[in-house]
CSV table of C-alpha atoms and ligand atoms in Angstrom, one decimal:
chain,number,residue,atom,x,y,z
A,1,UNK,CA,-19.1,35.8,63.1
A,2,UNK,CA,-17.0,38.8,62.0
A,3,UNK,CA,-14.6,40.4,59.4
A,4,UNK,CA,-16.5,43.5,59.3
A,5,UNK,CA,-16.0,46.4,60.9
A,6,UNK,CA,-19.5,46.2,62.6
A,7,UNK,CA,-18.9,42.5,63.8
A,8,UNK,CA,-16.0,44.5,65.8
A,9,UNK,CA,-17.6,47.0,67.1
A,10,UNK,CA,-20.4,45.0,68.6
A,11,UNK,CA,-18.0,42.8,70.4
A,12,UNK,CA,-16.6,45.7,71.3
A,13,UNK,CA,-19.9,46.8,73.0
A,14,UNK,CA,-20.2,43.1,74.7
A,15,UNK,CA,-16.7,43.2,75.6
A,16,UNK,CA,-17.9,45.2,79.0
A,17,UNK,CA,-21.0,42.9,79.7
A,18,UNK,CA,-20.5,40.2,82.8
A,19,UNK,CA,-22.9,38.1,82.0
A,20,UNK,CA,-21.7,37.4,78.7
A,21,UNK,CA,-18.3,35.4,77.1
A,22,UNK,CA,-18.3,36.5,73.6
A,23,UNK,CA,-16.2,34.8,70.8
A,24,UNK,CA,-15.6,36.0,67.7
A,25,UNK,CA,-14.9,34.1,64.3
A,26,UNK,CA,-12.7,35.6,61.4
A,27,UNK,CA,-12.5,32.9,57.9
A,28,UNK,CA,-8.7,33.7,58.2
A,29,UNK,CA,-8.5,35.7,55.0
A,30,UNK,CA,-6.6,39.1,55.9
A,31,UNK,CA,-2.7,38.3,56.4
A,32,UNK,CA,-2.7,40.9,59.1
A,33,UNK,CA,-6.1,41.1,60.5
A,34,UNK,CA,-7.2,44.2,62.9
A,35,UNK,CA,-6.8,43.6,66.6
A,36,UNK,CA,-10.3,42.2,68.4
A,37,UNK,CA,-11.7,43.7,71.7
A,38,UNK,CA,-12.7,39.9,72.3
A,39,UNK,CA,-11.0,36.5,72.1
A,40,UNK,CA,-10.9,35.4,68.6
A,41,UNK,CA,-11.5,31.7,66.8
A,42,UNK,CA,-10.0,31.5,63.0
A,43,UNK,CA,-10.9,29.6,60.4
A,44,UNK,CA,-13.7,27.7,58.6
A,45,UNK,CA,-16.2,25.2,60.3
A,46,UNK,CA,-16.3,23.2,58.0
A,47,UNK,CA,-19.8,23.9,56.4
A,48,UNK,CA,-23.2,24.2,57.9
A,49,UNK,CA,-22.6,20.7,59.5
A,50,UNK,CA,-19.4,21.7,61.5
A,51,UNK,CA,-21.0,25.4,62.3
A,52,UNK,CA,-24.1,23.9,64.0
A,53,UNK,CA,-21.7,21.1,65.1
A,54,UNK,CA,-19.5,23.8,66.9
A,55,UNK,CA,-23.2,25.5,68.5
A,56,UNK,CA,-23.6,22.1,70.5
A,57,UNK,CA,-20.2,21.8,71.3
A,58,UNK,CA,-19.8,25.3,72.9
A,59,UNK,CA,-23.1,25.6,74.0
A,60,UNK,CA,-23.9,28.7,72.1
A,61,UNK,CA,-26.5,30.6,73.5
A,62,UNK,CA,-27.2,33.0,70.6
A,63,UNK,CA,-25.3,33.0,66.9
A,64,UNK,CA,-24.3,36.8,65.7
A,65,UNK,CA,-23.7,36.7,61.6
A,66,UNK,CA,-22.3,39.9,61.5
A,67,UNK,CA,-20.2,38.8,58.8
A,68,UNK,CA,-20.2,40.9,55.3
A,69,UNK,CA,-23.2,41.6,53.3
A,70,UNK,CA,-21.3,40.2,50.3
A,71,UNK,CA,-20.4,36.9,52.1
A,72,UNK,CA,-23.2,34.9,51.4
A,73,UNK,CA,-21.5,31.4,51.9
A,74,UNK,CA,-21.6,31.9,55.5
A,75,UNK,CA,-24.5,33.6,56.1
A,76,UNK,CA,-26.3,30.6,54.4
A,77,UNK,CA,-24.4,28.4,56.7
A,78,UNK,CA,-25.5,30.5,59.6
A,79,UNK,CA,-28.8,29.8,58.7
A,80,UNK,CA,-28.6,26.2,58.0
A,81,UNK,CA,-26.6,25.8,61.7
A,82,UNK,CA,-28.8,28.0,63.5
A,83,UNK,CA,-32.4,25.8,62.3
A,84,UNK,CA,-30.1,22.6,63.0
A,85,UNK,CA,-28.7,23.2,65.9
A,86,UNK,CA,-31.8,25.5,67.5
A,87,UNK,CA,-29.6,27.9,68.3
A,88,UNK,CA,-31.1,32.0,67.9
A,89,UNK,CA,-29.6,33.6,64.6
A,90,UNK,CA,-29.5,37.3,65.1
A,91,UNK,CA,-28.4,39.1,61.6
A,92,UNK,CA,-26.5,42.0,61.3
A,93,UNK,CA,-25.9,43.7,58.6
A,94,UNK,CA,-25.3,47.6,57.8
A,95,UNK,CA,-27.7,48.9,55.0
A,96,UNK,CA,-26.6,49.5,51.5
A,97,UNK,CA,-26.1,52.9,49.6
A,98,UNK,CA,-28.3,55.1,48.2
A,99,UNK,CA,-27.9,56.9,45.2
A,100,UNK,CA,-27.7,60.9,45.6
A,101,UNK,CA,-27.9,63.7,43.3
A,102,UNK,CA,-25.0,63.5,40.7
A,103,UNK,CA,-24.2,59.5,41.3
A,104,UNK,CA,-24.2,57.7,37.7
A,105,UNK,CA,-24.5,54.2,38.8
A,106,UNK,CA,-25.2,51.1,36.9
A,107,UNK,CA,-26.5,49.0,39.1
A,108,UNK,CA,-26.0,44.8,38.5
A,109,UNK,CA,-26.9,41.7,40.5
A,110,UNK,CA,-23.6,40.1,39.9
A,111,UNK,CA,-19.9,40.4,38.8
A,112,UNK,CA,-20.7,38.7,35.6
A,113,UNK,CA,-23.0,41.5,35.1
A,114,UNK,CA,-20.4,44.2,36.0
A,115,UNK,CA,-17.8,42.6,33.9
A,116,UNK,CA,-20.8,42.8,31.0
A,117,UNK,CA,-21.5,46.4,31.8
A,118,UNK,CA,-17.9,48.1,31.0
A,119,UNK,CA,-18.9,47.5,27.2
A,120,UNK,CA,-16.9,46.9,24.6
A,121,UNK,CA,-14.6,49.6,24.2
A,122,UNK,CA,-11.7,49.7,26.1
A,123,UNK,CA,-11.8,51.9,29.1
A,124,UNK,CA,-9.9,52.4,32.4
A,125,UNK,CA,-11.9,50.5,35.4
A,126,UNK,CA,-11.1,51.1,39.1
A,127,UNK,CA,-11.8,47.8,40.8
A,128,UNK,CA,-12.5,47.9,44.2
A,129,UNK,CA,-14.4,45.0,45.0
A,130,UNK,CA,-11.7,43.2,47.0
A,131,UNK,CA,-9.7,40.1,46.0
A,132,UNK,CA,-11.5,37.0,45.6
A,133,UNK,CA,-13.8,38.4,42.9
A,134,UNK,CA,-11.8,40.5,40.6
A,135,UNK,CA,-10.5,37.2,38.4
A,136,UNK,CA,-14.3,37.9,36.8
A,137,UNK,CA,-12.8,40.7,34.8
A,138,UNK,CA,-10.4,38.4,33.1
A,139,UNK,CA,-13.8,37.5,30.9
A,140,UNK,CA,-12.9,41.2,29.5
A,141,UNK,CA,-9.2,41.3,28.8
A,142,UNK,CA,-9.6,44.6,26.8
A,143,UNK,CA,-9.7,46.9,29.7
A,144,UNK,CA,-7.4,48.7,31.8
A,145,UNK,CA,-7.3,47.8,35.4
A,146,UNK,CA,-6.4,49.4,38.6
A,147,UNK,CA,-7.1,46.1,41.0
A,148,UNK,CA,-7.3,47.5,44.3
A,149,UNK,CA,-7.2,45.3,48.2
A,150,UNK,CA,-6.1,44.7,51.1
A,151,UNK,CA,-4.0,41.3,50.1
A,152,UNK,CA,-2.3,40.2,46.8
A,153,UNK,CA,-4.8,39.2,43.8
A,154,UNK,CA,-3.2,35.5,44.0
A,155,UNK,CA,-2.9,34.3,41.5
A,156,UNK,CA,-2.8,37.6,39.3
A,157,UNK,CA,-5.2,38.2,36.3
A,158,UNK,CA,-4.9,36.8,33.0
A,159,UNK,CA,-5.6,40.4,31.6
A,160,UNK,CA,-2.7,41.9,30.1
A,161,UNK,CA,-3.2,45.7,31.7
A,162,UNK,CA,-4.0,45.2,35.2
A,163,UNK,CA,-2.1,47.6,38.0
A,164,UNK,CA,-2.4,46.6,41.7
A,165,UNK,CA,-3.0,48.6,44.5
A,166,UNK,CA,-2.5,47.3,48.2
A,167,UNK,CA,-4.5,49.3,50.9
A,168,UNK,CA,-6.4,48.9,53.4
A,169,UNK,CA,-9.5,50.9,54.3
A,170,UNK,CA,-10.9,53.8,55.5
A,171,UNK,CA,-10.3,55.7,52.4
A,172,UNK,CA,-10.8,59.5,52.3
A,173,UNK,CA,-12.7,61.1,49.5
A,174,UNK,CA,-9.6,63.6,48.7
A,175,UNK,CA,-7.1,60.5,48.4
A,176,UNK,CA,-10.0,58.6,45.7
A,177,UNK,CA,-10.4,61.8,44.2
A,178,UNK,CA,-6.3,62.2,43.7
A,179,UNK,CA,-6.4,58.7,43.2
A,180,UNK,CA,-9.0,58.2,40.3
A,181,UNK,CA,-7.5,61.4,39.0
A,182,UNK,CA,-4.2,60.3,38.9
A,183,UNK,CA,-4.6,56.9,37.3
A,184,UNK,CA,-6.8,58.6,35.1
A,185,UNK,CA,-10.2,56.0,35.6
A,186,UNK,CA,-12.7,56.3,33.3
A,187,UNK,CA,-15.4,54.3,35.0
A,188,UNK,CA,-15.3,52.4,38.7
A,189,UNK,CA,-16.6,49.4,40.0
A,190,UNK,CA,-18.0,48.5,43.7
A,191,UNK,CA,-19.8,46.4,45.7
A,192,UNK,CA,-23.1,47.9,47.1
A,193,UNK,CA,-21.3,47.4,51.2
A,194,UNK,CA,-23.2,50.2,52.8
A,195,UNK,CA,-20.8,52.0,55.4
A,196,UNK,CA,-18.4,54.9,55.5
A,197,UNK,CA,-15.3,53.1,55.2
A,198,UNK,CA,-15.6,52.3,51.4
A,199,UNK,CA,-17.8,55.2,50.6
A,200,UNK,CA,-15.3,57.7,49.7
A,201,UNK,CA,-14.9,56.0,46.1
A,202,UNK,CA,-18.7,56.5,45.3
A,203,UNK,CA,-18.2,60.3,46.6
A,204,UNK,CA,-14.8,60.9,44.6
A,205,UNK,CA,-16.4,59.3,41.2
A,206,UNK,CA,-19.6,61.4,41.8
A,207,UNK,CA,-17.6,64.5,42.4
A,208,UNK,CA,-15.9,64.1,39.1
A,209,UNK,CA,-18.7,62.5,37.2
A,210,UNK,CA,-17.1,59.1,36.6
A,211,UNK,CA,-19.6,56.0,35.9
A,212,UNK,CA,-20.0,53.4,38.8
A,213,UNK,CA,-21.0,50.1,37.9
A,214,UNK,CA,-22.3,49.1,41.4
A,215,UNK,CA,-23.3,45.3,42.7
A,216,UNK,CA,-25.8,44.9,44.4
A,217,UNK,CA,-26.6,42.2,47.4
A,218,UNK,CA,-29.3,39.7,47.5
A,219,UNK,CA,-32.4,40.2,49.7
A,220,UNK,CA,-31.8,39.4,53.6
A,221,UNK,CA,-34.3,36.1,54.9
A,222,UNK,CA,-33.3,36.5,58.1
A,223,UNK,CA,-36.2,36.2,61.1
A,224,UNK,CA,-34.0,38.6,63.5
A,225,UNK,CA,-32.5,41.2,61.1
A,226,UNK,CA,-30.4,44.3,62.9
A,227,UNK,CA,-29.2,47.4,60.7
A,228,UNK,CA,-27.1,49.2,63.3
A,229,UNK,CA,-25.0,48.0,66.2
A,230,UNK,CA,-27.3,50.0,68.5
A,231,UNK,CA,-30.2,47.6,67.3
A,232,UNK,CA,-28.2,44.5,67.5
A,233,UNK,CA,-27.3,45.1,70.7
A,234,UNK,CA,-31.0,45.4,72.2
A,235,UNK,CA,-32.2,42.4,69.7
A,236,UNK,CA,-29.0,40.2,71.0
A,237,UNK,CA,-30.6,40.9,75.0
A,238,UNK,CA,-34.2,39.8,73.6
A,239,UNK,CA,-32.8,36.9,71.9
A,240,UNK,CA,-30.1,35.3,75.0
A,241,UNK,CA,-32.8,36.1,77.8
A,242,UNK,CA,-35.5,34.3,75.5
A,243,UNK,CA,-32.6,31.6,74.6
A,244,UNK,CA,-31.7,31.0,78.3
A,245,UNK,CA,-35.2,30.8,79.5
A,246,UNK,CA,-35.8,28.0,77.5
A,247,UNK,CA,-32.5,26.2,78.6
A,248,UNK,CA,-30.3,26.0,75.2
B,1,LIG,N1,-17.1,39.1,50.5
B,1,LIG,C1,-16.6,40.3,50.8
B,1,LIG,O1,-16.8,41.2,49.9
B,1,LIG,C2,-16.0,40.6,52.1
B,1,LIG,C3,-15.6,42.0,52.3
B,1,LIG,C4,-15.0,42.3,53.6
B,1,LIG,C5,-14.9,41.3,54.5
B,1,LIG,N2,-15.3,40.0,54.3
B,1,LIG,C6,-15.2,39.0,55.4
B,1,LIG,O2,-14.3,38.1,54.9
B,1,LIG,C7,-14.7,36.8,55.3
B,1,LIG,C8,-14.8,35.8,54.1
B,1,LIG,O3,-15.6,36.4,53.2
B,1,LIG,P1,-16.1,35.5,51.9
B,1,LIG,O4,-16.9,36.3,51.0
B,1,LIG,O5,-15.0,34.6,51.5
B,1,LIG,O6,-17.1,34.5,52.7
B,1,LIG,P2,-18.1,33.3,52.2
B,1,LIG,O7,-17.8,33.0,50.8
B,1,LIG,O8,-19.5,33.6,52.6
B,1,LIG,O9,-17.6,32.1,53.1
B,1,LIG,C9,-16.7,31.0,52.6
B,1,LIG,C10,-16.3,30.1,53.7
B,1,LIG,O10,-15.4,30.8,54.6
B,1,LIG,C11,-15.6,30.5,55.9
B,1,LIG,N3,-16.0,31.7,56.7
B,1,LIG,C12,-16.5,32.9,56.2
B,1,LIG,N4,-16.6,33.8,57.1
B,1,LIG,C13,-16.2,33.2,58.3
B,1,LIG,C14,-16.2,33.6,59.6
B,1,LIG,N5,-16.5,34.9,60.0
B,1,LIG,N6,-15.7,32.7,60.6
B,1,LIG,C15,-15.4,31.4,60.2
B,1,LIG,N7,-15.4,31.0,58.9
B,1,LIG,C16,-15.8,31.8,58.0
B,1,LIG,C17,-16.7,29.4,55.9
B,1,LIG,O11,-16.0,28.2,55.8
B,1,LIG,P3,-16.7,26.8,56.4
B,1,LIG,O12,-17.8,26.5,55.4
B,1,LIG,O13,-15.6,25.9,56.4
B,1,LIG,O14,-17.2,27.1,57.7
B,1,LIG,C18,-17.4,29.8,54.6
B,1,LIG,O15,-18.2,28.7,54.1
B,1,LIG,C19,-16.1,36.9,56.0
B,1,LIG,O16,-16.0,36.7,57.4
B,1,LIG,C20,-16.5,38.3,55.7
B,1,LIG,O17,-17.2,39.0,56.8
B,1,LIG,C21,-15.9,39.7,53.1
C-alpha cells in the first residue's frame, strides 16, 4: 500500500525479483498520479473488513503499509487486516525530522493544535500540509493564507484571505526561499513527513528565521517496523520465506 514515494521505490526494488508478483495500492486521491514500476490497484477496500477480505482473496503472502506516516486510517486498517486475515504486516515508514541549529519549531500533536498555535494576531501562514487537512484553519479566519498542494482545496476555505498554490513536490530550498520571500510569510506550517522531498520548506524558513509550527505523528505499534527501503527490503525476504514456510 503506496502513495509515498517510498512505497514506489520499494516496488521498484521488487519489480526485478522472479519470485515475487507485487501489487501496489494507491486510495485514488492524486488526479494525475506518478507512473508505478509495478501493476497498480486503486481505490478503497472498503475498511479493515474488505482489506483482510481482499488478503484471502489474493492470497497475499505478506502486506507492505508503505503508505504515509500521516495516513493513519489505513495503517489502522492494515493492522486490523493483517491480525484478521494472518497475513505478515511489514511497516514502512521513513523517519521524521529533526530539529537543527537555527529551526524555530512549534511542535503540536494535531491540526487543531497548529490552528491554536498561530495566535491571535493576524499573520501570514504558509500551509503546506496538503489538501484534506487545511479546512482546520477555517477555525482561524483572521489569518492570511498561502494554501499550498498537489490538487484543488475542494471545496475552498471559508477564510476570507486564503491564496492557492498548485504544485507538486520535490521542492528546492531556493524556490521556498523565493517563495516564502515573495508572498511575504510570516510563520509556516508542516507536517513532521520525514524525507527530502518536502524538506526544502523547513530549510528555507530556517534560513530566513521564520517560525514553523510542525505536526507531529503518533507513535508506530507495529511488530515489523522498516525505516529505509534498504531495510524493508531484507525484512520483506524474512517475512515471505517465514509466510511461505507455513503455507499462507
Ligand atoms: N495524509 C497525508 O498527509 C498524505 C500525504 C501524502 C500521501 N498520502 C497518501 O495518500 C493516501 C490517502 O491518504 P489519507 O491520509 O487520506 O489516508 P487515510 O485517512 O489513512 O485513509 C482513508 C481511506 O482511504 C483508503 N486508502 C488510503 N490509502 C490507501 C491505499 N494506499 N490503497 C487503498 N486504499 C487506501 C482506505 O479506504 P478503505 O477503508 O475503503 O479501504 C482508507 O480507509 C495514502 O495512500 C497515503 O499514503 C497521504
Amino acid at each position: 500500500m503506496g502513495g509515498t514515494a517510498e512505497a514506489r521505490d520499494l516496488a521498484g526494488v521488487l519489480a526485478g525479483r522472479a519470485d515475487l508478483a507485487v501489487t501496489l495500492s494507491l486510495a485514488g486521491r492524486t488526479l494525475d498520479p506518478a507512473p508505478q514500476p509495478v501493476p497498480v490497484r486503486t481505490g478503497g477496500f472498503g475498511g479493515a473488513f474488505g482489506l483482510a477480505a481482499y488478503l484471502e482473496q489474493e492470497a497475499i503472502d505478506l502486506l507492505i503499509d508503505a503508505t504515509h506516516p500521516f495516513a493513519r486510517q489505513i495503517s489502522a486498517n492494515a493492522r486490523a487486516a493483517s491480525g484478521a486475515a494472518g497475513t505478515p504486516l511489514l511497516r514502512l515508514e521513513r523517519l521524521g525530522w529533526e530539529a537543527a541549529e537555527g529551526d524555530r519549531w512549534t511542535r503540536v500533536a494535531s491540526m487543531a493544535e497548529a490552528v491554536a498555535a498561530l495566535g491571535e494576531a493576524p499573520r501570514r501562514v504558509f500551509l503546506a500540509i496538503g489538501r484534506q487537512e487545511a479546512k482546520a484553519f477555517d477555525a482561524a479566519p483572521q489569518h492570511h493564507y498561502l494554501v499550498r498542494s498537489v490538487d484543488p482545496v475542494d471545496p475552498p476555505l471559508t477564510a476570507p484571505d486564503v491564496q492557492y498554490l498548485l504544485a507538486r513536490g520535490p521542492f528546492a530550498v531556493e524556490a521556498e526561499v523565493a517563495l516564502l520571500r515573495e508572498h511575504r510569510i510570516d510563520i509556516v506550517v508542516s507536517k513532521n513527513s520525514g524525507g527530502e522531498a518536502t524538506y526544502g520548506k523547513i530549510v528555507a524558513a530556517r534560513i530566513l528565521g521564520l517560525p514553523v509550527v510542525l505536526v507531529e505523528r503518533e507513535e508506530a505499534q507495529d511488530a515489523h517496523h522498516a525505516g529505509t527501503v534498504e531495510d524493508a527490503v531484507l525484512l520483506a525476504d524474512h517475512l515471505v520465506g517465514s509466510s511461505r514456510k507455513r503455507g499462507v
